Coordinates of C-alpha atoms and ligand atoms in Angstrom, one line a residue:
M1 CA -3.8 123.2 -61.3
K2 CA -4.0 121.0 -63.9
R3 CA -1.1 122.1 -65.7
T4 CA 1.1 121.8 -62.7
I5 CA 0.1 118.1 -62.2
S6 CA 0.8 117.5 -65.8
A7 CA 4.3 119.0 -65.4
V8 CA 5.1 116.9 -62.5
L9 CA 3.8 113.6 -64.0
L10 CA 5.9 114.3 -67.0
F11 CA 9.1 115.3 -65.1
T12 CA 8.5 112.1 -63.0
A13 CA 8.1 110.1 -66.3
A14 CA 11.2 111.7 -67.9
L15 CA 13.1 110.8 -64.6
I16 CA 12.0 107.2 -64.7
L17 CA 13.1 106.8 -67.9
L18 CA 16.5 108.1 -67.3
I19 CA 17.3 105.9 -64.4
G20 CA 15.7 103.2 -65.9
C21 CA 17.2 103.2 -69.1
G22 CA 20.8 104.2 -68.7
Q23 CA 22.7 105.4 -72.2
S24 CA 21.4 102.8 -73.9
G25 CA 17.8 103.6 -73.7
A26 CA 17.1 100.0 -72.5
T27 CA 14.7 99.2 -69.6
F28 CA 15.2 96.0 -68.1
A29 CA 13.2 94.2 -65.2
D30 CA 14.8 93.7 -62.0
G31 CA 16.2 90.5 -60.9
S32 CA 19.4 88.1 -61.6
F33 CA 19.5 86.5 -65.1
T34 CA 22.2 84.1 -66.6
G35 CA 23.3 83.8 -69.9
S36 CA 26.2 81.9 -72.0
G37 CA 28.3 82.7 -74.7
R38 CA 31.1 80.9 -76.7
G39 CA 34.8 82.1 -76.0
H40 CA 38.1 80.4 -77.5
H41 CA 37.8 77.5 -75.0
G42 CA 34.0 76.6 -74.6
D43 CA 31.0 78.6 -73.1
I44 CA 31.3 81.4 -70.7
K45 CA 28.4 81.7 -68.2
V46 CA 27.4 84.8 -66.2
E47 CA 24.8 86.0 -64.0
V48 CA 23.6 89.7 -64.4
T49 CA 21.8 91.5 -61.7
I50 CA 19.4 94.3 -62.7
E51 CA 18.6 96.8 -60.0
S52 CA 16.1 99.6 -60.8
G53 CA 16.1 98.9 -64.5
S54 CA 19.9 98.9 -64.9
I55 CA 22.8 96.5 -64.7
A56 CA 24.2 96.5 -61.3
S57 CA 26.5 93.8 -61.6
I58 CA 27.9 91.1 -63.7
D59 CA 29.3 87.8 -62.3
V60 CA 31.3 85.3 -64.2
L61 CA 29.9 81.6 -63.3
E62 CA 32.0 79.5 -65.3
N63 CA 34.9 80.4 -67.5
P64 CA 36.9 78.1 -69.5
E65 CA 39.0 80.7 -70.7
N66 CA 42.5 81.4 -69.5
K67 CA 41.9 83.0 -66.0
V68 CA 44.9 85.2 -66.1
L69 CA 44.3 86.5 -69.9
S70 CA 40.4 86.9 -69.3
A71 CA 40.3 88.7 -66.0
P72 CA 41.1 92.2 -67.1
V73 CA 39.1 91.7 -70.2
Y74 CA 36.0 90.9 -68.1
E75 CA 36.7 93.5 -65.7
K76 CA 36.9 96.2 -68.8
L77 CA 34.0 94.9 -70.5
S78 CA 31.7 94.9 -67.3
K79 CA 32.8 98.4 -66.1
A80 CA 31.9 99.6 -70.0
M81 CA 28.4 97.6 -69.9
I82 CA 27.5 98.9 -66.4
D83 CA 28.3 102.6 -67.4
S84 CA 26.4 102.1 -70.6
N85 CA 23.7 99.7 -69.2
S86 CA 24.2 97.8 -72.5
A87 CA 25.9 94.7 -73.7
D88 CA 26.6 96.8 -76.9
V89 CA 30.4 97.9 -75.9
D90 CA 33.4 97.5 -77.9
A91 CA 35.9 94.4 -77.7
V92 CA 39.1 94.5 -76.0
S93 CA 41.4 94.6 -78.4
G94 CA 43.7 91.6 -78.6
A95 CA 41.1 89.3 -77.0
S96 CA 38.2 88.9 -79.3
D97 CA 37.1 85.4 -78.5
S98 CA 36.8 85.9 -74.7
S99 CA 35.3 89.5 -75.8
R100 CA 32.6 88.0 -77.8
G101 CA 32.0 85.1 -75.5
F102 CA 31.4 87.5 -72.6
T103 CA 29.6 89.9 -74.5
E104 CA 27.1 87.1 -76.1
A105 CA 26.6 85.8 -72.5
V106 CA 25.9 89.2 -71.1
A107 CA 23.5 89.8 -74.0
D108 CA 21.8 86.4 -73.5
A109 CA 21.3 87.3 -69.8
L110 CA 19.8 90.7 -70.8
K111 CA 17.4 89.2 -73.2
K112 CA 15.8 87.0 -70.4
S113 CA 15.2 90.5 -68.8
N114 CA 13.7 92.1 -71.6
P115 CA 13.9 90.7 -75.1
D116 CA 13.3 94.1 -76.8
A117 CA 15.6 96.1 -75.1
V118 CA 18.9 94.2 -76.4
Q119 CA 20.4 95.6 -79.5
E120 CA 22.7 93.5 -81.6
G121 CA 25.9 94.5 -83.1
S122 CA 28.8 97.0 -81.9
S123 CA 29.1 100.4 -81.4
D124 CA 31.8 103.2 -81.3
K125 CA 32.0 103.4 -77.8
Q126 CA 35.3 104.6 -76.5
T127 CA 36.4 102.9 -73.1
A128 CA 39.9 103.9 -73.1
K129 CA 41.2 106.5 -70.7
L130 CA 43.1 109.4 -72.2
L131 CA 46.7 110.4 -70.9
S132 CA 47.4 113.9 -70.5
E133 CA 50.0 115.8 -72.6
E134 CA 52.6 115.2 -70.2
E135 CA 52.0 111.5 -69.5
L136 CA 52.9 111.2 -73.5
E137 CA 56.6 111.1 -72.5
Q138 CA 57.6 109.0 -69.8
S139 CA 61.1 108.3 -68.5
Y140 CA 62.7 104.9 -67.1
D141 CA 65.9 103.6 -66.4
V142 CA 65.2 100.3 -68.4
V143 CA 62.1 99.9 -70.7
I144 CA 61.2 96.6 -71.5
I145 CA 58.8 95.2 -74.6
G146 CA 56.7 92.5 -73.7
A147 CA 55.5 90.9 -70.3
G148 CA 56.2 87.4 -71.0
G149 CA 58.3 84.9 -68.8
A150 CA 61.4 86.8 -70.4
G151 CA 60.1 90.4 -70.0
L152 CA 58.6 89.8 -66.5
T153 CA 61.9 88.0 -65.5
A154 CA 64.2 90.9 -66.6
A155 CA 62.0 93.2 -65.1
V156 CA 62.2 91.8 -61.8
S157 CA 66.1 91.5 -62.3
A158 CA 66.6 95.1 -63.4
A159 CA 64.4 96.4 -60.4
A160 CA 66.0 94.2 -58.0
E161 CA 69.2 96.2 -59.0
G162 CA 67.7 99.3 -58.1
A163 CA 66.6 100.3 -61.4
S164 CA 63.0 102.1 -62.5
V165 CA 61.6 100.0 -65.0
A166 CA 58.5 99.9 -67.3
V167 CA 57.1 96.9 -69.1
L168 CA 55.3 97.5 -72.2
E169 CA 52.4 94.7 -73.1
K170 CA 50.4 95.1 -76.1
M171 CA 47.7 92.7 -75.0
P172 CA 45.2 93.4 -71.9
A173 CA 47.1 91.0 -70.0
P174 CA 50.8 90.0 -69.4
G175 CA 51.9 86.6 -69.4
G176 CA 52.4 85.7 -73.6
N177 CA 53.2 82.2 -74.6
T178 CA 54.8 81.7 -71.3
L179 CA 51.5 81.8 -69.4
I180 CA 49.6 79.5 -71.7
S181 CA 52.6 77.2 -71.6
G182 CA 53.0 74.0 -69.5
G183 CA 55.4 75.7 -67.7
G184 CA 58.2 73.2 -67.5
L185 CA 61.9 74.0 -67.4
N186 CA 65.2 71.8 -67.9
V187 CA 67.4 71.8 -65.0
P188 CA 70.3 69.6 -64.9
G189 CA 71.4 68.6 -61.4
S190 CA 68.2 69.8 -59.8
W191 CA 67.1 69.1 -56.1
M192 CA 64.0 67.0 -58.0
Q193 CA 66.3 65.0 -59.8
E194 CA 68.5 64.3 -56.6
K195 CA 65.4 63.3 -54.7
H196 CA 64.3 60.9 -57.8
G197 CA 67.6 59.3 -57.9
I198 CA 68.5 60.7 -61.8
T199 CA 71.9 61.2 -62.7
D200 CA 72.4 64.4 -64.9
S201 CA 75.1 67.0 -66.0
V202 CA 75.3 70.1 -67.5
E203 CA 77.5 68.5 -70.2
T204 CA 74.8 66.1 -70.7
Y205 CA 72.0 68.6 -71.0
V206 CA 74.4 70.6 -73.5
A207 CA 75.0 67.7 -75.8
D208 CA 71.4 66.8 -75.9
T209 CA 70.0 70.4 -76.7
L210 CA 72.9 70.8 -79.4
K211 CA 71.9 67.4 -81.0
G212 CA 68.4 68.0 -80.6
G213 CA 68.8 71.0 -82.7
D214 CA 71.0 69.3 -85.5
N215 CA 74.1 71.0 -83.9
E216 CA 73.0 74.5 -85.8
G217 CA 72.5 75.9 -82.1
E218 CA 75.4 78.2 -81.0
A219 CA 77.4 76.3 -78.3
E220 CA 78.4 79.5 -76.1
L221 CA 74.6 80.4 -75.6
V222 CA 73.8 76.7 -75.0
Q223 CA 76.6 76.6 -72.3
V224 CA 75.3 79.9 -70.6
M225 CA 71.7 78.3 -70.6
A226 CA 73.0 75.0 -69.2
E227 CA 75.4 76.3 -66.4
N228 CA 72.9 78.9 -65.2
A229 CA 69.6 76.7 -65.0
L230 CA 70.0 75.4 -61.5
E231 CA 70.8 78.8 -59.9
T232 CA 68.1 80.2 -61.8
A233 CA 65.7 77.6 -60.9
E234 CA 66.5 77.9 -57.3
W235 CA 66.1 81.8 -57.8
L236 CA 62.4 81.2 -59.1
R237 CA 62.1 78.7 -55.9
D238 CA 63.7 81.0 -53.3
D239 CA 63.1 84.5 -54.4
I240 CA 60.1 84.2 -56.4
G241 CA 58.4 81.6 -54.4
M242 CA 57.4 79.1 -57.2
V243 CA 56.4 75.6 -56.0
F244 CA 57.3 72.6 -58.1
L245 CA 55.4 69.1 -58.3
D246 CA 57.1 66.1 -56.9
R247 CA 58.1 64.7 -60.3
V248 CA 60.8 65.3 -62.9
Q249 CA 59.4 65.1 -66.7
Q250 CA 61.1 63.8 -69.6
F251 CA 60.6 65.6 -72.8
G252 CA 61.3 64.2 -76.3
G253 CA 64.8 64.5 -76.9
H254 CA 66.4 64.3 -73.6
S255 CA 68.5 61.3 -72.5
V256 CA 67.1 61.5 -68.9
P257 CA 64.1 63.3 -67.3
R258 CA 65.0 66.8 -66.0
A259 CA 62.3 69.1 -66.3
L260 CA 61.0 70.6 -63.1
I261 CA 57.1 71.0 -63.4
P262 CA 55.5 74.0 -61.7
E263 CA 52.5 73.2 -59.4
G264 CA 49.5 73.7 -62.0
N265 CA 51.5 72.1 -64.8
S266 CA 51.4 75.6 -66.4
G267 CA 52.9 78.9 -66.8
E268 CA 50.4 80.8 -64.6
Q269 CA 52.2 80.4 -61.4
M270 CA 55.4 81.8 -62.8
T271 CA 53.5 84.7 -64.3
L272 CA 51.6 85.8 -61.4
K273 CA 54.5 85.2 -59.0
L274 CA 56.8 87.3 -61.1
M275 CA 53.9 89.9 -61.3
D276 CA 53.9 90.2 -57.5
K277 CA 57.7 90.3 -57.0
G278 CA 57.6 93.1 -59.8
K279 CA 55.0 95.3 -58.1
T280 CA 56.6 95.0 -54.7
L281 CA 60.0 96.4 -56.6
G282 CA 58.0 99.1 -58.2
V283 CA 57.9 97.9 -61.6
D284 CA 55.5 99.5 -63.9
L285 CA 53.3 97.3 -66.0
K286 CA 51.7 99.2 -69.0
T287 CA 49.1 96.7 -70.5
S288 CA 47.0 97.6 -73.7
T289 CA 50.3 99.2 -74.8
E290 CA 52.0 98.3 -78.2
A291 CA 55.7 99.4 -78.8
H292 CA 55.9 99.9 -82.5
S293 CA 59.7 101.3 -83.0
L294 CA 62.9 101.7 -81.1
I295 CA 64.4 105.4 -80.5
Q296 CA 67.9 105.5 -81.7
D297 CA 70.3 108.5 -81.6
D298 CA 72.4 109.3 -84.3
A299 CA 75.4 107.1 -82.7
G300 CA 73.1 104.2 -83.0
M301 CA 72.4 104.1 -79.4
I302 CA 69.1 103.0 -78.1
T303 CA 67.3 105.6 -75.9
G304 CA 63.8 104.7 -75.8
V305 CA 60.7 103.1 -77.3
L306 CA 57.8 104.7 -79.1
A307 CA 54.5 103.1 -78.2
T308 CA 50.7 103.3 -78.9
N309 CA 47.8 102.7 -76.0
S310 CA 44.3 101.5 -76.4
A311 CA 43.1 105.1 -77.0
G312 CA 45.3 105.5 -79.9
Q313 CA 47.7 108.0 -78.4
E314 CA 51.5 107.5 -79.0
I315 CA 53.5 107.6 -75.7
S316 CA 57.7 107.9 -75.8
F317 CA 59.1 105.8 -73.4
L318 CA 62.9 107.0 -72.8
A319 CA 65.1 104.8 -71.3
E320 CA 68.1 106.1 -69.3
K321 CA 70.1 102.8 -69.2
A322 CA 68.6 100.4 -71.9
V323 CA 65.9 98.8 -73.5
I324 CA 65.2 95.1 -73.4
V325 CA 63.1 93.3 -76.4
A326 CA 61.3 90.5 -74.7
A327 CA 58.4 90.4 -77.4
G328 CA 58.5 86.7 -78.2
G329 CA 58.4 84.9 -81.5
F330 CA 56.3 85.2 -84.5
G331 CA 54.2 81.9 -84.6
S332 CA 50.9 83.7 -84.8
N333 CA 52.2 85.8 -88.0
V334 CA 51.5 83.5 -90.9
E335 CA 52.8 86.1 -93.5
M336 CA 56.1 86.5 -91.6
R337 CA 56.3 82.6 -91.1
M338 CA 55.9 82.2 -95.1
S339 CA 58.4 85.2 -95.7
Y340 CA 61.3 82.8 -93.9
N341 CA 60.0 79.3 -94.6
P342 CA 57.1 79.1 -97.2
E343 CA 56.2 75.4 -95.8
Y344 CA 54.5 77.1 -92.5
D345 CA 51.7 78.6 -94.2
E346 CA 48.0 78.9 -93.4
K347 CA 47.5 75.4 -93.4
Y348 CA 49.1 75.2 -89.9
M349 CA 47.4 76.7 -87.0
S350 CA 49.3 77.9 -84.3
T351 CA 49.4 77.0 -80.4
C352 CA 50.7 80.9 -79.7
L353 CA 48.7 83.8 -78.4
P354 CA 47.5 86.2 -81.0
G355 CA 50.0 89.1 -80.1
I356 CA 53.0 86.8 -80.8
T357 CA 53.7 88.5 -84.3
G358 CA 57.4 89.0 -84.8
D359 CA 57.3 92.7 -83.4
G360 CA 60.5 92.7 -81.5
I361 CA 62.5 91.4 -84.5
A362 CA 60.8 94.1 -86.8
M363 CA 61.7 96.9 -84.4
A364 CA 65.0 95.5 -83.7
T365 CA 66.3 94.9 -87.3
A366 CA 64.8 98.5 -88.0
A367 CA 67.5 99.5 -85.7
D368 CA 70.1 97.5 -87.6
A369 CA 70.1 94.3 -85.5
G370 CA 71.0 91.0 -87.1
T371 CA 68.9 87.8 -87.2
T372 CA 69.6 84.1 -87.0
D373 CA 68.0 80.9 -88.0
M374 CA 64.8 82.6 -89.2
S375 CA 63.5 79.6 -91.1
F376 CA 63.5 77.3 -88.3
I377 CA 60.2 76.7 -87.2
Q378 CA 58.7 74.2 -85.2
T379 CA 55.3 72.8 -84.7
Y380 CA 54.1 71.0 -81.6
P381 CA 52.8 67.3 -82.8
T382 CA 49.8 67.0 -80.3
C383 CA 47.3 70.0 -80.6
N384 CA 43.8 70.7 -80.9
P385 CA 42.5 70.1 -84.2
V386 CA 39.9 72.6 -83.8
T387 CA 41.9 75.8 -82.2
G388 CA 45.2 74.5 -82.8
I389 CA 46.4 75.0 -79.1
I390 CA 48.4 72.8 -77.5
S391 CA 47.0 70.0 -75.7
Y392 CA 47.9 69.5 -72.0
V393 CA 45.8 66.5 -71.7
A394 CA 47.8 65.1 -74.8
N395 CA 51.0 65.2 -72.6
S396 CA 49.9 61.7 -71.3
R397 CA 52.4 60.6 -74.1
F398 CA 55.4 61.7 -71.8
Y399 CA 53.9 59.1 -69.3
G400 CA 53.1 56.1 -71.4
A401 CA 50.4 57.1 -74.3
I402 CA 51.0 55.9 -77.7
L403 CA 50.2 57.4 -81.2
V404 CA 48.2 55.4 -83.9
N405 CA 47.0 56.1 -87.3
K406 CA 43.5 55.9 -88.7
E407 CA 44.5 52.4 -89.8
G408 CA 45.0 51.5 -85.9
K409 CA 48.9 51.5 -86.4
R410 CA 51.7 53.0 -84.8
F411 CA 53.9 55.0 -86.8
I412 CA 56.8 56.5 -84.6
N413 CA 58.6 56.6 -81.2
E414 CA 56.3 58.6 -79.5
M415 CA 58.9 60.3 -77.5
G416 CA 61.1 61.2 -80.6
R417 CA 61.8 65.0 -81.2
R418 CA 58.8 67.5 -81.8
D419 CA 59.7 68.1 -85.3
K420 CA 60.1 64.4 -86.3
V421 CA 56.9 63.2 -84.4
S422 CA 54.9 66.3 -86.2
K423 CA 56.4 65.1 -89.4
E424 CA 55.2 61.7 -89.1
I425 CA 51.7 62.8 -87.9
L426 CA 51.2 64.9 -91.2
A427 CA 52.1 61.9 -93.4
Q428 CA 49.3 59.8 -91.9
S429 CA 45.8 59.8 -93.4
G430 CA 43.9 62.6 -92.7
K431 CA 47.2 64.5 -91.3
T432 CA 45.8 63.3 -87.9
A433 CA 47.1 60.9 -85.0
Y434 CA 45.2 59.5 -82.1
L435 CA 46.7 59.3 -78.9
L436 CA 45.6 56.2 -76.8
W437 CA 46.3 55.7 -72.9
D438 CA 44.6 53.6 -70.3
D439 CA 43.7 54.6 -66.5
A440 CA 47.1 53.3 -65.3
V441 CA 49.0 55.7 -67.4
E442 CA 46.4 58.5 -66.5
S443 CA 47.0 58.0 -62.8
K444 CA 50.8 58.3 -63.0
S445 CA 50.6 61.7 -65.2
K446 CA 47.3 62.8 -63.9
M447 CA 46.9 64.9 -67.2
I448 CA 43.1 65.2 -66.9
E449 CA 43.0 65.7 -63.4
M450 CA 45.3 68.9 -63.8
H451 CA 43.6 70.1 -66.8
P452 CA 39.9 69.3 -66.1
E453 CA 38.7 72.6 -68.3
E454 CA 40.6 71.5 -71.3
Y455 CA 39.4 67.9 -70.6
K456 CA 35.8 69.1 -70.5
S457 CA 36.0 71.0 -73.7
L458 CA 37.7 68.1 -75.5
V459 CA 34.8 66.0 -74.5
E460 CA 32.1 68.5 -75.9
E461 CA 34.0 69.1 -79.0
K462 CA 34.0 65.3 -79.6
L463 CA 37.8 65.1 -79.8
I464 CA 38.3 62.7 -77.0
C465 CA 36.6 59.7 -75.8
K466 CA 36.7 57.5 -72.6
A467 CA 35.8 54.2 -73.8
D468 CA 35.0 50.8 -72.0
S469 CA 36.7 48.9 -74.5
L470 CA 39.3 49.0 -77.1
T471 CA 36.9 48.7 -80.1
E472 CA 34.4 51.6 -78.6
A473 CA 37.7 53.7 -78.4
A474 CA 38.3 52.7 -82.1
E475 CA 35.0 53.1 -83.3
Y476 CA 34.4 56.7 -81.8
F477 CA 37.0 58.0 -84.5
G478 CA 36.5 55.2 -87.2
I479 CA 39.8 53.7 -86.6
D480 CA 40.2 50.3 -87.8
A481 CA 39.5 48.1 -84.7
S482 CA 41.0 44.9 -85.2
E483 CA 44.3 46.5 -86.6
L484 CA 44.2 48.5 -83.3
E485 CA 43.9 45.5 -81.0
K486 CA 46.9 43.9 -83.1
S487 CA 49.1 46.7 -82.7
L488 CA 48.2 47.1 -78.9
A489 CA 48.9 43.5 -78.4
R490 CA 52.3 43.9 -80.1
Y491 CA 53.3 47.0 -78.1
N492 CA 52.2 45.0 -74.9
S493 CA 54.6 42.4 -75.6
F494 CA 57.4 44.8 -75.5
K495 CA 56.8 45.5 -71.7
G496 CA 59.9 45.2 -69.7
S497 CA 62.2 44.7 -73.0
A498 CA 62.5 47.4 -75.7
D499 CA 60.3 48.9 -78.5
A500 CA 61.7 46.7 -81.5
D501 CA 59.2 48.7 -83.9
F502 CA 60.4 52.4 -83.3
G503 CA 62.9 52.3 -80.5
R504 CA 60.8 54.4 -77.9
G505 CA 63.1 54.4 -74.9
G506 CA 62.7 54.2 -70.8
S507 CA 60.6 51.7 -69.1
L508 CA 57.7 50.7 -71.6
V509 CA 54.0 50.4 -70.0
S510 CA 51.6 47.8 -71.4
F511 CA 47.8 48.7 -71.6
E512 CA 46.0 45.9 -70.4
K513 CA 42.3 47.0 -69.3
A514 CA 39.5 49.3 -70.0
P515 CA 38.7 52.2 -69.6
F516 CA 40.9 53.5 -72.3
Y517 CA 41.3 57.4 -73.5
I518 CA 41.7 58.0 -77.1
Q519 CA 42.2 61.7 -78.6
K520 CA 42.6 63.2 -81.8
V521 CA 45.6 65.4 -82.3
V522 CA 47.3 67.5 -84.9
P523 CA 50.8 69.2 -85.2
S524 CA 50.6 73.2 -85.0
V525 CA 53.3 75.8 -85.0
H526 CA 54.5 76.5 -81.7
H527 CA 58.0 77.8 -81.7
T528 CA 60.4 80.1 -83.7
M529 CA 63.7 79.2 -83.2
G530 CA 65.3 82.3 -85.2
G531 CA 65.1 85.7 -83.9
L532 CA 67.7 88.4 -83.1
K533 CA 71.4 87.6 -82.8
I534 CA 72.8 88.0 -79.3
N535 CA 75.8 87.4 -77.1
T536 CA 76.4 85.7 -73.8
D537 CA 75.5 89.0 -72.2
A538 CA 72.1 89.2 -74.1
Q539 CA 73.5 92.1 -75.9
V540 CA 71.6 92.4 -79.2
L541 CA 74.2 92.3 -82.2
D542 CA 74.1 94.0 -85.6
A543 CA 74.7 91.7 -88.7
D544 CA 78.7 92.2 -88.1
G545 CA 78.3 90.8 -84.6
N546 CA 78.9 94.3 -83.0
P547 CA 76.7 94.7 -79.7
I548 CA 74.1 97.7 -80.4
P549 CA 74.6 100.1 -77.6
R550 CA 71.9 99.5 -74.9
L551 CA 69.9 97.1 -76.6
Y552 CA 69.3 93.7 -74.9
A553 CA 67.0 90.7 -76.0
A554 CA 66.2 87.6 -74.1
G555 CA 63.7 84.7 -74.5
E556 CA 62.0 83.6 -78.1
V557 CA 62.8 86.9 -79.7
A558 CA 66.4 85.9 -79.6
G559 CA 67.9 83.2 -82.1
G560 CA 70.6 80.9 -82.2
I561 CA 70.3 79.1 -79.0
H562 CA 68.2 76.1 -80.3
G563 CA 69.4 75.4 -83.5
T564 CA 67.0 73.9 -86.0
N565 CA 64.4 72.6 -83.1
R566 CA 63.8 73.6 -79.5
L567 CA 63.8 70.8 -77.2
G568 CA 60.7 70.3 -74.6
G569 CA 61.1 72.3 -71.4
N570 CA 64.1 74.6 -73.0
A571 CA 61.7 77.7 -73.6
I572 CA 61.3 78.7 -69.9
T573 CA 64.9 77.8 -69.2
D574 CA 66.0 80.0 -72.0
C575 CA 63.8 82.9 -70.9
V576 CA 64.5 83.0 -67.2
V577 CA 68.2 82.4 -67.8
F578 CA 68.9 85.2 -70.5
G579 CA 65.9 87.4 -69.3
R580 CA 67.8 87.7 -65.9
I581 CA 71.0 88.3 -67.7
A582 CA 69.5 90.9 -69.9
G583 CA 67.8 92.6 -66.8
S584 CA 70.7 92.8 -64.6
N585 CA 73.1 93.8 -67.3
A586 CA 70.6 96.7 -68.3
A587 CA 70.2 98.1 -65.0
K588 CA 74.1 98.5 -64.8
Ligands
ADP1 P1 59.0 84.8 -74.0 O1 58.9 83.4 -73.7 O2 59.8 84.9 -74.8 O3 58.8 85.8 -72.7 P2 56.0 85.4 -74.6 O4 55.4 84.9 -75.8 O5 56.1 84.5 -73.3 O6 57.9 85.2 -74.7 O7 55.9 86.9 -74.3 C1 56.0 87.9 -75.3 C2 55.2 89.0 -74.8 O8 55.4 90.0 -75.7 C3 53.6 88.8 -75.2 O9 53.0 89.1 -73.9 C4 53.4 89.4 -76.4 O10 52.0 90.0 -76.4 C5 54.2 90.8 -76.0 N1 54.5 91.6 -77.3 C6 54.6 91.1 -78.5 N2 54.7 92.5 -79.1 C7 54.7 93.5 -78.7 C8 54.6 94.9 -78.9 N3 54.7 95.1 -79.8 N4 54.3 95.5 -77.7 C9 54.3 95.2 -76.4 N5 54.2 93.8 -76.1 C10 54.3 92.9 -77.2

């Protein structure tokens, strides 16, 4: 009898341990616990619920990261954490900052449940699903590399023509640089220009774009972009369902305001709506799938793409009709930047996502594609000095904000070309500038209202100050206050006339009363103008100008359109116009 009781007790104890500990051996106290961890843009806050000693659910309470990019990362990590009853899981590749912040946040919450049960460090747990032998070769009409603006547009266009389409995306989430952009696109003659009484034409747009790139851009490609811009914008509005703000923005280098701005002032709406449209048309989107080479037959024809999934398996994606390279530029690849232009070494951060490493250019050149303009690399003038990412709050510049230096002086036409403004900022003390505006500019631009999370993290990082006086604004960054006062008084005197110092165009505003906003900004590598040689049909050309059979390219991966310098709002127009051309030609 005694032996029987002991056996039952032992069995029960083992069962409790098994239920309570999960795979990690950790026993947590039941309840809900909150924790926080540092992501790329700020603190991620989670609530972890423990039931019967195990992680039952993880809810994200606060998420400063990009919503579209971080959603699949949190989903993957949560699943792995619930399965292993531990925060000790592998990071999702391509999303290290968000993975780290989320993992730290969950570990922080678990520590509150049981400080002894949380192991630090990472393990080798494999969370990726293995594909079967048959799945390692897949066949489609059109295979697209990259799920940014150009890739998703091409996918929808090819699928709308009846093609079966796979889009390979190396990151855990689609969107690319398009997703994290402001989403503005230049459209001459748009319904919004008409509404706001702005006169424009294809010819003026072509002239501005060519001039903005020092006449190095290929006129034929620019013409195609400009002629198709309106129809493309109408397609985005009517077929894709995009909604635009009731405004037309003028980026530097354009002679009139001509950029449509999507609701939300970001690339998120376009990314999500193109994904939805693709889904209804049967497009297969393969995330965490990195293309590494093109398959080419003996005649030089492109017949598919070799890629690797997150489990490390190589998959052949055979393309019955064509391959479209839409893998973006190379702004995040410092080595590649330096190989084409040594100026752009690691002293420059980048506004680009980590996956923007020039893979498409490498793959296509290995298949004999020609390249053009590779040394033309652009910086965006007003970026976050800590992370290098673009500041949308600082786009108040387009609505009247001025740039000053540490000495309290203006030094440039703030509406000038990106390359020129960037260069001048780098020539100021500390290679830094300060952007100054007031509530009147803010109520017109609504940049803080539209980007509240960015503003919050700028405040936390002490990179922006809302000041009750000009002196307070100056002192916050150690700027010469009396010079700043003089500079502002002079600038205010230009109101209603012309900027006699730097020739800022448009109607000048004056800054009369507090509160003032002042923000620290630096230039950061933003766009690589060079890339694969293409023709007006988006076919990739070899070094001699002959099309490579069945190979198309669109978006930032293609070169030759923007010359030495891409104007604001031209990237989205470029990638949607040429994405549509590539998609429909590939499907033929
Ligand atoms: P574009 O504006 O030209 O569309 P984006 O930067 O928006 O360019 O998108 C490019 C996309 O291509 C990004 O999402 C990036 O992660 C993806 N990408 C880059 N290299 C590869 C690769 N080797 N395999 C799959 N996807 C890739």
